[in-house]
PDB file of C-alpha atoms in Angstrom:
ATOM      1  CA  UNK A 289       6.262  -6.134  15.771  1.00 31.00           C
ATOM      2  CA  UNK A 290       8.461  -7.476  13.305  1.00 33.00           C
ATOM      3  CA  UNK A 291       6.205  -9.974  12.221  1.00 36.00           C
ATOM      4  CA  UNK A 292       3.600  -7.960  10.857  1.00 35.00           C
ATOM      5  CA  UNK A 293       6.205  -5.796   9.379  1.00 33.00           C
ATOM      6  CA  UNK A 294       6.740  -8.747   7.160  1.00 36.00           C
ATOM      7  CA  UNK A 295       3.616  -9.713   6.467  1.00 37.00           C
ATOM      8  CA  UNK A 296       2.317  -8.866   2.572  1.00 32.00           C
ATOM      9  CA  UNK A 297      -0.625  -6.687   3.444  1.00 32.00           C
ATOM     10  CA  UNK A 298      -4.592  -1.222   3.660  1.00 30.00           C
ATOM     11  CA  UNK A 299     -10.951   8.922   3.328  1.00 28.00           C
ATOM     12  CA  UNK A 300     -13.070   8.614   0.555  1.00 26.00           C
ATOM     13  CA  UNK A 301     -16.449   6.751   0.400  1.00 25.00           C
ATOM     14  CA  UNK A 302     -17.525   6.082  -3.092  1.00 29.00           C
ATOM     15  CA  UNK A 303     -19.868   4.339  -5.173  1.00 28.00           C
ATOM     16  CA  UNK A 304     -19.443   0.753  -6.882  1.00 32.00           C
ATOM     17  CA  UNK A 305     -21.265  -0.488  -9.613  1.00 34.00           C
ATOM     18  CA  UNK A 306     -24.922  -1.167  -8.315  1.00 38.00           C
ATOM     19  CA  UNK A 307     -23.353  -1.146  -5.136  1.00 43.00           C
ATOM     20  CA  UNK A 308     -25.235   1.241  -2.861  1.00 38.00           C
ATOM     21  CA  UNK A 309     -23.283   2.539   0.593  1.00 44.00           C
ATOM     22  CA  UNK A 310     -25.824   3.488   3.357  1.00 38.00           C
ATOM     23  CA  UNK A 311     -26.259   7.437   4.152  1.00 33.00           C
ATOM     24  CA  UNK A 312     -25.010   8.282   7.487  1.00 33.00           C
ATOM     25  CA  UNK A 313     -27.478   7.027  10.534  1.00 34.00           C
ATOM     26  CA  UNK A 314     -29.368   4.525   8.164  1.00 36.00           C
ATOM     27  CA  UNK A 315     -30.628   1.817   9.682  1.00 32.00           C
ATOM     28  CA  UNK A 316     -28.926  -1.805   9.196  1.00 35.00           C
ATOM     29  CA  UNK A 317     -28.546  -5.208  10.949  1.00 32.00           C
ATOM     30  CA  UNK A 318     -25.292  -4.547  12.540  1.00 32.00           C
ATOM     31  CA  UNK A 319     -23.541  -7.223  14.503  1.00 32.00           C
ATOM     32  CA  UNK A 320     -22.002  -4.313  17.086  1.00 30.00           C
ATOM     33  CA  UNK A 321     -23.019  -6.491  19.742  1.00 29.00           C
ATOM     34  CA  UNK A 322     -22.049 -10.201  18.710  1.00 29.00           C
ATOM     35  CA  UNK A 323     -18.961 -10.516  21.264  1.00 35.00           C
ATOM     36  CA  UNK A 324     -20.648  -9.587  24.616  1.00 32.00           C
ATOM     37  CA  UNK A 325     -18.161  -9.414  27.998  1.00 34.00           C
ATOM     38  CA  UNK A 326     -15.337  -6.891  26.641  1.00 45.00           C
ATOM     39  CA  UNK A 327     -15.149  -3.937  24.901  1.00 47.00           C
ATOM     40  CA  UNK A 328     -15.362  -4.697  21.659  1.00 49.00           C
ATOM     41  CA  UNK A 329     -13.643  -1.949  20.162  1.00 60.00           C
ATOM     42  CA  UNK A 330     -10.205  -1.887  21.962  1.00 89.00           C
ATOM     43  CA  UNK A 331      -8.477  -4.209  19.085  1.00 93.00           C
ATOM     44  CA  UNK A 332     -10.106  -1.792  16.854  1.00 93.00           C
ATOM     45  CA  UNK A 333      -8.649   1.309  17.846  1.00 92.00           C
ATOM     46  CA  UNK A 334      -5.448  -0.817  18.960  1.00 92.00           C
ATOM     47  CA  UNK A 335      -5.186  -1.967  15.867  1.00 94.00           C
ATOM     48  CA  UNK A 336      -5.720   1.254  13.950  1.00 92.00           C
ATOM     49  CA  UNK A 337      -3.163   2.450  15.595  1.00 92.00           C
ATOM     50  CA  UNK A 338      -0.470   0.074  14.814  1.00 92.00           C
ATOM     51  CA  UNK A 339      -1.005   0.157  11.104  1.00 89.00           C
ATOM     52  CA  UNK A 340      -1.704   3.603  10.627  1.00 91.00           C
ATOM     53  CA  UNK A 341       2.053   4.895  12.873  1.00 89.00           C
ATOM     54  CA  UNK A 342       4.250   1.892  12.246  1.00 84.00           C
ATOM     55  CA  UNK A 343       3.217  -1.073   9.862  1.00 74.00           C
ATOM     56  CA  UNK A 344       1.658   0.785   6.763  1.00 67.00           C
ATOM     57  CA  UNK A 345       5.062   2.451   6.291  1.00 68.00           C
ATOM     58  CA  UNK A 346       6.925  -1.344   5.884  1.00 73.00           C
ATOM     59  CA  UNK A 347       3.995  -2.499   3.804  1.00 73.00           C
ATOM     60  CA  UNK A 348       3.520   0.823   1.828  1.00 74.00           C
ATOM     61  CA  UNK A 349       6.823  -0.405  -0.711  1.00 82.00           C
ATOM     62  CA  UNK A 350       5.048  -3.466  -1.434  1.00 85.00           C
ATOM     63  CA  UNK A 351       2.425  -2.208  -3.160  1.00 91.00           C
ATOM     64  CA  UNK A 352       3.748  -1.757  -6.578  1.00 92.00           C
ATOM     65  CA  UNK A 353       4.954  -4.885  -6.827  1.00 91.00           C
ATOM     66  CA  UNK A 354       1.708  -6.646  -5.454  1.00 93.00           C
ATOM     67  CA  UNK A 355      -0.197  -4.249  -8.212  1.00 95.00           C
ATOM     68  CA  UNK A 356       1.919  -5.446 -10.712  1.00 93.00           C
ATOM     69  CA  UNK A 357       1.390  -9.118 -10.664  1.00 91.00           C
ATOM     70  CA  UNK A 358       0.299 -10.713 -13.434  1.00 86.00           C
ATOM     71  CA  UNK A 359      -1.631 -13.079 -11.114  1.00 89.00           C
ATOM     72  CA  UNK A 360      -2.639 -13.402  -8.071  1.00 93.00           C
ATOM     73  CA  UNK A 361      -0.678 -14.723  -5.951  1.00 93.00           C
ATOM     74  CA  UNK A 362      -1.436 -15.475  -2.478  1.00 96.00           C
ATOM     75  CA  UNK A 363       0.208 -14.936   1.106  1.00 94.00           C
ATOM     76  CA  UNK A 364       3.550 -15.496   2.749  1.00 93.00           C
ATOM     77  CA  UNK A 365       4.654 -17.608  -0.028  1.00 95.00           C
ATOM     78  CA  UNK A 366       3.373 -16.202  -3.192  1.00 93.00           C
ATOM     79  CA  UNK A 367       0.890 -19.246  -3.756  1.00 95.00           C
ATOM     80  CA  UNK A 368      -0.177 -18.640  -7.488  1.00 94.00           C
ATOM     81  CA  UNK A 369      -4.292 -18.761  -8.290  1.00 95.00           C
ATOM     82  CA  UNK A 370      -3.325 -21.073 -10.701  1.00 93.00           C
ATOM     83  CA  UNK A 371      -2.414 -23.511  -8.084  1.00 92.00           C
ATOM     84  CA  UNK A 372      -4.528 -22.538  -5.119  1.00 93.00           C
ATOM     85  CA  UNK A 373      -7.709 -21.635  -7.266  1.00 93.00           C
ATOM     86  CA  UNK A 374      -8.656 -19.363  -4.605  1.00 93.00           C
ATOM     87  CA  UNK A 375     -11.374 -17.357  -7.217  1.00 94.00           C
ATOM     88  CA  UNK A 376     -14.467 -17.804  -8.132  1.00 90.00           C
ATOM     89  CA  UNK A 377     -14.380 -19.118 -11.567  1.00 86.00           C
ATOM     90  CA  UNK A 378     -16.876 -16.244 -13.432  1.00 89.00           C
ATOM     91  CA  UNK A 379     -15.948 -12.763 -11.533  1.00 95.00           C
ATOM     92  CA  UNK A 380     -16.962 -10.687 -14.773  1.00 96.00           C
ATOM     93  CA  UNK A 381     -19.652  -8.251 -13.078  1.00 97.00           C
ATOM     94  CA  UNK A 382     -19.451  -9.479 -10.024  1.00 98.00           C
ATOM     95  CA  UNK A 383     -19.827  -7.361  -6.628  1.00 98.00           C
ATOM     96  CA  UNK A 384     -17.332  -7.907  -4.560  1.00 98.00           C
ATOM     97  CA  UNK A 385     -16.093  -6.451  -1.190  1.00 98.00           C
ATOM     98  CA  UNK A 386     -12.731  -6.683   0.243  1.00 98.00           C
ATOM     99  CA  UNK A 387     -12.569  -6.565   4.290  1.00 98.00           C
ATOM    100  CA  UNK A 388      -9.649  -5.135   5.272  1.00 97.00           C
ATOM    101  CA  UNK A 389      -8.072  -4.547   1.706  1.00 97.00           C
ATOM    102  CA  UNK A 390      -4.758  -2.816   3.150  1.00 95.00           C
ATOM    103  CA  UNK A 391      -3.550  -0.670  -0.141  1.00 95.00           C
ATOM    104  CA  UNK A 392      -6.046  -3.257  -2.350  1.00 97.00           C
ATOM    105  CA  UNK A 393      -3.845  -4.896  -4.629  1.00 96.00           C
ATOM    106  CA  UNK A 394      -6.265  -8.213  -4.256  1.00 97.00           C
ATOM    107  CA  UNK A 395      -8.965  -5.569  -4.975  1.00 97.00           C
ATOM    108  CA  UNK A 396      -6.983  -4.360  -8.363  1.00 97.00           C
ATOM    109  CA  UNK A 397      -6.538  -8.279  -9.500  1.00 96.00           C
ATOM    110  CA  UNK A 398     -10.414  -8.528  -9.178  1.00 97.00           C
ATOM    111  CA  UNK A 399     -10.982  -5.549 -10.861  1.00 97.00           C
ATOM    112  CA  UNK A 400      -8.841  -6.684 -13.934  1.00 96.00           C
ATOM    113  CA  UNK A 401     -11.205  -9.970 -14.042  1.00 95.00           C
ATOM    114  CA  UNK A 402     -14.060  -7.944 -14.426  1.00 96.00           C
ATOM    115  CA  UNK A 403     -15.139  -7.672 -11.028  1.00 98.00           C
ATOM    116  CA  UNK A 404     -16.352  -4.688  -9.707  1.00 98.00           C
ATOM    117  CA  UNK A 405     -14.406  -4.359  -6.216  1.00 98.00           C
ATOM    118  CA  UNK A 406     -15.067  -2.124  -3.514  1.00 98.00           C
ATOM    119  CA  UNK A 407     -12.160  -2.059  -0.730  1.00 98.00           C
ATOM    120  CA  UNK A 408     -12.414  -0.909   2.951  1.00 98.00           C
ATOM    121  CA  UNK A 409      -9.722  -0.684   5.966  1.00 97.00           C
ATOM    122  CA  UNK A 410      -9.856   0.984   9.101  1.00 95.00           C
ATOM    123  CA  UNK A 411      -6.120   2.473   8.202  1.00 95.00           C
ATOM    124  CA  UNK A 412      -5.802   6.153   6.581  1.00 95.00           C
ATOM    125  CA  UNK A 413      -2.092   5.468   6.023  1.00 93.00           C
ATOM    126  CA  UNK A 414      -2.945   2.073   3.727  1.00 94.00           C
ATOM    127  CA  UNK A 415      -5.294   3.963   2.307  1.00 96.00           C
ATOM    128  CA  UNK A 416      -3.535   6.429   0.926  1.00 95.00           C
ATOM    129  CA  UNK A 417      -1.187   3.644  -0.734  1.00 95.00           C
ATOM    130  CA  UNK A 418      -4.192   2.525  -2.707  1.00 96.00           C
ATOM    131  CA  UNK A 419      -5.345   5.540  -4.135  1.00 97.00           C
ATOM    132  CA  UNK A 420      -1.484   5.899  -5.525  1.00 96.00           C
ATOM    133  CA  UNK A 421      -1.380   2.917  -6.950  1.00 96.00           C
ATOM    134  CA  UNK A 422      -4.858   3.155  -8.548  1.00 97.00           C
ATOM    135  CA  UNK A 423      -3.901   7.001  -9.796  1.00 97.00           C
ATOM    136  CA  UNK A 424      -0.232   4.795 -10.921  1.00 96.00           C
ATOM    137  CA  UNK A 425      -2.046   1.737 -12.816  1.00 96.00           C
ATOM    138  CA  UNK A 426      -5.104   3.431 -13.929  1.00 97.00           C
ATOM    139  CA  UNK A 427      -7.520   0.679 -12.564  1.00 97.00           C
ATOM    140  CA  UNK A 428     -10.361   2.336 -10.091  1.00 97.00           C
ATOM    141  CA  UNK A 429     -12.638   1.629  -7.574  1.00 98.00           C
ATOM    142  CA  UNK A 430     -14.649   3.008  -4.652  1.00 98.00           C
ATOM    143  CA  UNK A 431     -12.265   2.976  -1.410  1.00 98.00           C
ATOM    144  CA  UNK A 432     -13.651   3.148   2.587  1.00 98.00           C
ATOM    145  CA  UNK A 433     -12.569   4.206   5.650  1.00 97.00           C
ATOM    146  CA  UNK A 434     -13.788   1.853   8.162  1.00 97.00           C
ATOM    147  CA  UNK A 435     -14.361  -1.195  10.067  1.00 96.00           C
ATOM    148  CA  UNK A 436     -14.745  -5.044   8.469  1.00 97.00           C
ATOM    149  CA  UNK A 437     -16.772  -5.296  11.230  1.00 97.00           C
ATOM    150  CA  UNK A 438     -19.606  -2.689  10.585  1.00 96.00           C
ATOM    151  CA  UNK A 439     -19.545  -2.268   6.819  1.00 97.00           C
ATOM    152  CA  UNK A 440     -21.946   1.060   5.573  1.00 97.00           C
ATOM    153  CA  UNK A 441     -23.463  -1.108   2.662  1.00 97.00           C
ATOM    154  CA  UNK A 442     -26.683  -2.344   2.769  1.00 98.00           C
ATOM    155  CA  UNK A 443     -27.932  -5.822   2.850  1.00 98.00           C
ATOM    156  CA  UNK A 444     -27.163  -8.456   0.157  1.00 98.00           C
ATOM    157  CA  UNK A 445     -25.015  -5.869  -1.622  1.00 98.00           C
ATOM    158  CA  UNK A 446     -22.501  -8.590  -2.888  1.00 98.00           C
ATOM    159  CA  UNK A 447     -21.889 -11.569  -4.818  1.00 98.00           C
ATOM    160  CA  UNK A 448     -17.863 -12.019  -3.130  1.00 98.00           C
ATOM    161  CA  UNK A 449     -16.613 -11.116  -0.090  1.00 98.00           C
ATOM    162  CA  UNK A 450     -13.087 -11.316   0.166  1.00 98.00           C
ATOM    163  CA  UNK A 451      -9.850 -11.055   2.885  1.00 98.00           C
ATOM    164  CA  UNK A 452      -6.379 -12.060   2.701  1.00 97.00           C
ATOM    165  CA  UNK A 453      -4.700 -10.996   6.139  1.00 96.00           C
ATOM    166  CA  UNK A 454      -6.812  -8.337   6.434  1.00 96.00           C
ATOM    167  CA  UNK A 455     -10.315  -8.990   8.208  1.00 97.00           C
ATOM    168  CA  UNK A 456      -9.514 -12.366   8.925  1.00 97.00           C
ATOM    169  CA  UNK A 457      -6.506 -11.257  10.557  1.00 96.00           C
ATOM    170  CA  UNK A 458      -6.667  -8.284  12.506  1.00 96.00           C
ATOM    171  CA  UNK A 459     -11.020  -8.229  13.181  1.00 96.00           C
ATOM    172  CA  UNK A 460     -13.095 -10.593  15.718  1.00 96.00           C
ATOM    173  CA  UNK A 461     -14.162 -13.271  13.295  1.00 97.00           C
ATOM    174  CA  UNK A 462     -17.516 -13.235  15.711  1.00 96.00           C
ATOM    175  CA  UNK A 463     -17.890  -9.616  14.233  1.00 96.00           C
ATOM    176  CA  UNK A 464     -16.970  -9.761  10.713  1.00 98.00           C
ATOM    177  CA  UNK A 465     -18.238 -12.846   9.790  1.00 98.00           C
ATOM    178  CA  UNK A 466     -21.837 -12.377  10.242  1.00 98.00           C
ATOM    179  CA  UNK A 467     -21.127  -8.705   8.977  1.00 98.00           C
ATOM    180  CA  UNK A 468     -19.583 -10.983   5.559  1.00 98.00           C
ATOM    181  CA  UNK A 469     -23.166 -12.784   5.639  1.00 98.00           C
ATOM    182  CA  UNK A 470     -24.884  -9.839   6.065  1.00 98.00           C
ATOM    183  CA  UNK A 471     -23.347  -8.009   3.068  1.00 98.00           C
ATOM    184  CA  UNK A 472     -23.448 -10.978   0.959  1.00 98.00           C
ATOM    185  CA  UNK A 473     -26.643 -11.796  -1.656  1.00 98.00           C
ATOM    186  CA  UNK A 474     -27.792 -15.504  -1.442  1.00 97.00           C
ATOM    187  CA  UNK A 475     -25.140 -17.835  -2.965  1.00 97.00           C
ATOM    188  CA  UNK A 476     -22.465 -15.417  -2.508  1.00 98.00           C
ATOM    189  CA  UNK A 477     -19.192 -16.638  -1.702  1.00 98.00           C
ATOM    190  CA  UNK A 478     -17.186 -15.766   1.194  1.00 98.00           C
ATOM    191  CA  UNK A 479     -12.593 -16.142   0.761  1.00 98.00           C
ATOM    192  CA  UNK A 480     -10.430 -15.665   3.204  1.00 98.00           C
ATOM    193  CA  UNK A 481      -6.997 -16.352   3.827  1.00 98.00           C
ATOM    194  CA  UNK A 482      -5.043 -16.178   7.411  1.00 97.00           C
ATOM    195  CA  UNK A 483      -2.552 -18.392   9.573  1.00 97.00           C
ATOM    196  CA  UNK A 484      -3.484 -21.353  10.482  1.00 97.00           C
ATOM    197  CA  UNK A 485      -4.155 -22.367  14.051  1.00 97.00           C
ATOM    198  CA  UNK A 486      -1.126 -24.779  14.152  1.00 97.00           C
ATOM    199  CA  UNK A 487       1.012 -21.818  13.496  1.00 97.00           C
ATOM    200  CA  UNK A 488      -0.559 -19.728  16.013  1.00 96.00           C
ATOM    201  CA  UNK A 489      -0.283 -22.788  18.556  1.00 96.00           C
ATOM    202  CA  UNK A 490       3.472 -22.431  17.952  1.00 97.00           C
ATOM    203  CA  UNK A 491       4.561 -18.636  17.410  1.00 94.00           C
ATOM    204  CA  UNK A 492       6.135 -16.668  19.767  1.00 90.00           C
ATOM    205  CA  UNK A 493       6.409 -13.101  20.427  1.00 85.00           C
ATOM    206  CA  UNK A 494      10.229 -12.922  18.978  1.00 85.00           C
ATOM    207  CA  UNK A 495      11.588 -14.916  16.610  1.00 88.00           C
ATOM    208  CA  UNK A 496      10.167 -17.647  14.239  1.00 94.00           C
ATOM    209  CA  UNK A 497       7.248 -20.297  14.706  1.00 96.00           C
ATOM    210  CA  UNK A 498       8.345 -22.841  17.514  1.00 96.00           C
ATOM    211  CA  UNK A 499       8.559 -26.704  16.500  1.00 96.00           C
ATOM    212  CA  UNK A 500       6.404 -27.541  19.861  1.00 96.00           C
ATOM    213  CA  UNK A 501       3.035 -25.661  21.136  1.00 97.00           C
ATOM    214  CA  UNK A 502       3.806 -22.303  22.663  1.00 94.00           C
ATOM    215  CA  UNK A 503      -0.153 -22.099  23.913  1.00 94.00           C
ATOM    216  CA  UNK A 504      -3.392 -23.586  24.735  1.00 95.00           C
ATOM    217  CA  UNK A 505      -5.938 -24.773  21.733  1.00 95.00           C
ATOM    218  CA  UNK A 506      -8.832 -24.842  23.819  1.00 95.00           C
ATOM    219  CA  UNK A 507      -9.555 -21.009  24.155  1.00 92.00           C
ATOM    220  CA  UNK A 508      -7.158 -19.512  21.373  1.00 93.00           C
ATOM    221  CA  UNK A 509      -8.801 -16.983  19.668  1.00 93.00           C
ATOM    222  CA  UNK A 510      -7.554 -13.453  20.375  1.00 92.00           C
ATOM    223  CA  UNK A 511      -3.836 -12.746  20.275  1.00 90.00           C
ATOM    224  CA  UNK A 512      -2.192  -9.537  21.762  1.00 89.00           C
ATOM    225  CA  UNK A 513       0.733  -8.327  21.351  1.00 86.00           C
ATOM    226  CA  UNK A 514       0.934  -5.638  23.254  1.00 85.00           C
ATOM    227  CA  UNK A 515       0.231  -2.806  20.535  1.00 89.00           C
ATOM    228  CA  UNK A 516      -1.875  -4.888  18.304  1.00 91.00           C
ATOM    229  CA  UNK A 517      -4.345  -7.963  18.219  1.00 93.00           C
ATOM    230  CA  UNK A 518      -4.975 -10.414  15.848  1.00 94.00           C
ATOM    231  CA  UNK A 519      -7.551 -13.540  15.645  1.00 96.00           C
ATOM    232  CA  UNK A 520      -7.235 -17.217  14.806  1.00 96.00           C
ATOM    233  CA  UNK A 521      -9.996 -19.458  15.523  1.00 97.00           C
ATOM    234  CA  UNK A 522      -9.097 -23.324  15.835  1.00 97.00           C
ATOM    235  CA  UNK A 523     -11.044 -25.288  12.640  1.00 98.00           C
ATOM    236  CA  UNK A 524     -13.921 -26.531  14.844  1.00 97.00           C
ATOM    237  CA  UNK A 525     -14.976 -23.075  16.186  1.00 97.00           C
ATOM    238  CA  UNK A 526     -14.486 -21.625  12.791  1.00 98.00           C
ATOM    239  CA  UNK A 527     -16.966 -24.087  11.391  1.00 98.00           C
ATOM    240  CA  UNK A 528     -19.275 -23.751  13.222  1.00 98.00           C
ATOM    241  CA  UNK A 529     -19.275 -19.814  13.363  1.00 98.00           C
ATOM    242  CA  UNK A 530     -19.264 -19.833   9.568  1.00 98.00           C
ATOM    243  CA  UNK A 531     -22.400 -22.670  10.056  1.00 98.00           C
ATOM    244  CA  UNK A 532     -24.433 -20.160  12.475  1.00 98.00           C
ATOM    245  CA  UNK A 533     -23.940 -17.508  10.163  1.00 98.00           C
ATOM    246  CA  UNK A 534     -25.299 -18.701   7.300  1.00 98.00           C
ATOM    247  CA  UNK A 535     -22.486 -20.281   5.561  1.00 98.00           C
ATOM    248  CA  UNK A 536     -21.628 -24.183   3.879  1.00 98.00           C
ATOM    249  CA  UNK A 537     -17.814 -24.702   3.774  1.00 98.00           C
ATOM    250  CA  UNK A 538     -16.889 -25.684   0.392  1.00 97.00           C
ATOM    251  CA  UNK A 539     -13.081 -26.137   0.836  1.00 97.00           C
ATOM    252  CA  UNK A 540     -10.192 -25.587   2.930  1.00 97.00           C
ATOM    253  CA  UNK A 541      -6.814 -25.513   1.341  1.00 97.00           C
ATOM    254  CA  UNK A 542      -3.636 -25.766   3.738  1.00 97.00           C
ATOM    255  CA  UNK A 543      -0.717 -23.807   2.205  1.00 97.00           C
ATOM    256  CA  UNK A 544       2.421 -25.708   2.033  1.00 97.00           C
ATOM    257  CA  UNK A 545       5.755 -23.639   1.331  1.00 96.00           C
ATOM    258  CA  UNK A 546       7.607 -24.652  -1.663  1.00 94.00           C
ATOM    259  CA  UNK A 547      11.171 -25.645  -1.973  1.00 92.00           C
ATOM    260  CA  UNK A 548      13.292 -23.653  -2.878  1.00 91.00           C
ATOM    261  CA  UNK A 549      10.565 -20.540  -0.830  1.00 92.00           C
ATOM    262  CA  UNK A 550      11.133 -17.107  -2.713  1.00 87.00           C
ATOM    263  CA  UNK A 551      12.160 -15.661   0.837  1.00 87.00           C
ATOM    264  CA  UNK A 552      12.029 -16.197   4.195  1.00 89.00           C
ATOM    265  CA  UNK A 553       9.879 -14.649   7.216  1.00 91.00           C
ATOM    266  CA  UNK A 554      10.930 -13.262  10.860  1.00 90.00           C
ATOM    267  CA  UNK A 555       7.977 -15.149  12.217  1.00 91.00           C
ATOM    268  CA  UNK A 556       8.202 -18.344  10.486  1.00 95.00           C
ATOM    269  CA  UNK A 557      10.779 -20.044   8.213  1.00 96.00           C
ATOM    270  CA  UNK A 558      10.047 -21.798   4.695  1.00 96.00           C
ATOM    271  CA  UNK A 559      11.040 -25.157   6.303  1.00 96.00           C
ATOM    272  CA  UNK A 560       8.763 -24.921   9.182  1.00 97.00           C
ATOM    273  CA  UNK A 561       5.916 -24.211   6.622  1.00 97.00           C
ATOM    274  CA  UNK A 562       7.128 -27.005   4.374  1.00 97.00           C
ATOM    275  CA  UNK A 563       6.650 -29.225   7.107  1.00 97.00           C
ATOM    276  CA  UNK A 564       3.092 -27.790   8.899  1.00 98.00           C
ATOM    277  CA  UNK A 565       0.925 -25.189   7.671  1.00 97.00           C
ATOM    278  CA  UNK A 566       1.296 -21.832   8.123  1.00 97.00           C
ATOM    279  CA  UNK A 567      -1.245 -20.184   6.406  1.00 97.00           C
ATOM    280  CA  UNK A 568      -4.720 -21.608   5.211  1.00 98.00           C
ATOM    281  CA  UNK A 569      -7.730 -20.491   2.691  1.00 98.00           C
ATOM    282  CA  UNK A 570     -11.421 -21.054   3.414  1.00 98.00           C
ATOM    283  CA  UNK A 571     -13.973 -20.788   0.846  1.00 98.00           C
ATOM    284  CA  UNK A 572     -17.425 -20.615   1.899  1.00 98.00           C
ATOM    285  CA  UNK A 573     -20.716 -19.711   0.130  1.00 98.00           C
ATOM    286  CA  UNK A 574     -24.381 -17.960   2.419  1.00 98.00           C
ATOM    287  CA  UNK A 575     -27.092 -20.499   1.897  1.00 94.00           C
ATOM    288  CA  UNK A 576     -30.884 -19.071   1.190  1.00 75.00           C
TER     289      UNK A 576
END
């Protein structure tokens, strides 16, 4: 638990700008049924859950700060845009959906650059946070209550789709990322940030990141941990999901913790991160 506790992360539907939600019952290609054997919306409820009774209240103080930024700056270790160049370089006007925008502080960046953002999270409580800080800051823009991983937009609605430790984290990437492609127009891009699979090869339930492999490779992919679940993918199953779905990889960028690290982190410390990679970013843009 403490982990996510640490980690820098979400009932109103509203409408962007030329971004059109679906009525209720419309008809869309939903990927409900992309992970077949299980029932596919335990980590869902699971994980609405967690955030909504115990990790939205840890994450809630946060937010001002995270509004406040100047720039973006991005994950455990405060990576600035300026060196990670995370962004698409033009955002002015562009559509942009944020999967699992906890209380959308990424979203507010985006909407300063012009952007017109639309957040949703399956979490009431992160939710909430948001419309605060958008009421506090005076920046607005349409917030939803719901799954990454059955969006109520309609096809090609787009031009970004974005996630730092939000839909890449806590959704089945077999799920959300053909519900990214889905949303996206032709050409759109597709960021996301999350750990990396070395790091999830070496965490362990208490306590920080090991310095030998906790866990198989060859079938990681969905994590519990007891009242939650997250996903990491290794890099070859992630390619070629993003590959079946539509998607060329255009870069990914391994986060390396600087020296001196502004702080440390229950689940991993700044000299393990130094050393390996915690946290990665993938940017991706839908062919067609």
């Amino acid at each position: 638990m403490e982990r996510a506790l640490r980690r820098l992360r979400r009932h109103h539907l509203g409408v962007g700008h030329g971004v059109n939600p679906l009525p209720s019952g419309s008809g869309t290609r939903s990927n409900a049924s992309m992970t077949a054997g299980e029932d596919v919306a335990d980590h869902v409820e699971l994980n609405r859950r967690y955030w909504d009774e115990q990790a939205a209240g840890a994450h809630g103080p946060l937010a001002r700060e995270q509004w406040s930024a100047a720039e973006p700056r991005w994950g455990l270790w405060a990576t600035p845009e300026a060196r990670a160049r995370v962004l698409p370089e033009d955002l002015e006007g562009a559509r942009v959906i944020e999967l699992g925008c906890g209380t959308a502080y990424v979203s507010a960046w985006l909407a300063r650059a012009g952007a017109h953002p639309v957040g949703i999270d399956l979490s009431a409580e992160q939710l909430a946070t948001a419309r605060a800080m958008q009421a506090e800051f005076g920046v607005e823009f349409p917030l939803v209550l719901g799954s990454a991983e059955e969006v109520p937009y309609e096809d090609g609605s787009f031009d970004v789709a974005i996630s730092e430790y939000g839909a890449s984290l806590w959704c089945d990437p077999q799920r959300w990322i053909p519900e990214a492609a889905r949303l996206l127009a032709p050409g759109g891009w597709l960021v996301f940030m999350r750990y990396s699979p070395l790091y999830a090869l070496c965490a362990q339930p208490e306590g920080t990141a090991a310095t030998e492999l906790r866990r198989d490779q060859f079938g990681l992919g969905r994590l519990d941990w007891g009242g939650r679940v997250e996903f990491v993918l290794p890099h070859g199953d992630m390619l070629r999901l993003l590959r079946t779905s539509g998607f060329v990889v255009e870069d990914l960028i391994e986060i390396q913790a600087p020296r001196p690290a502004h702080r440390e982190f229950a689940e991993v410390s700044a000299d393990w991160a130094h050393r390996w990679p915690s946290e990665e970013i993938w940017k991706a843009r839908l062919g067609g």
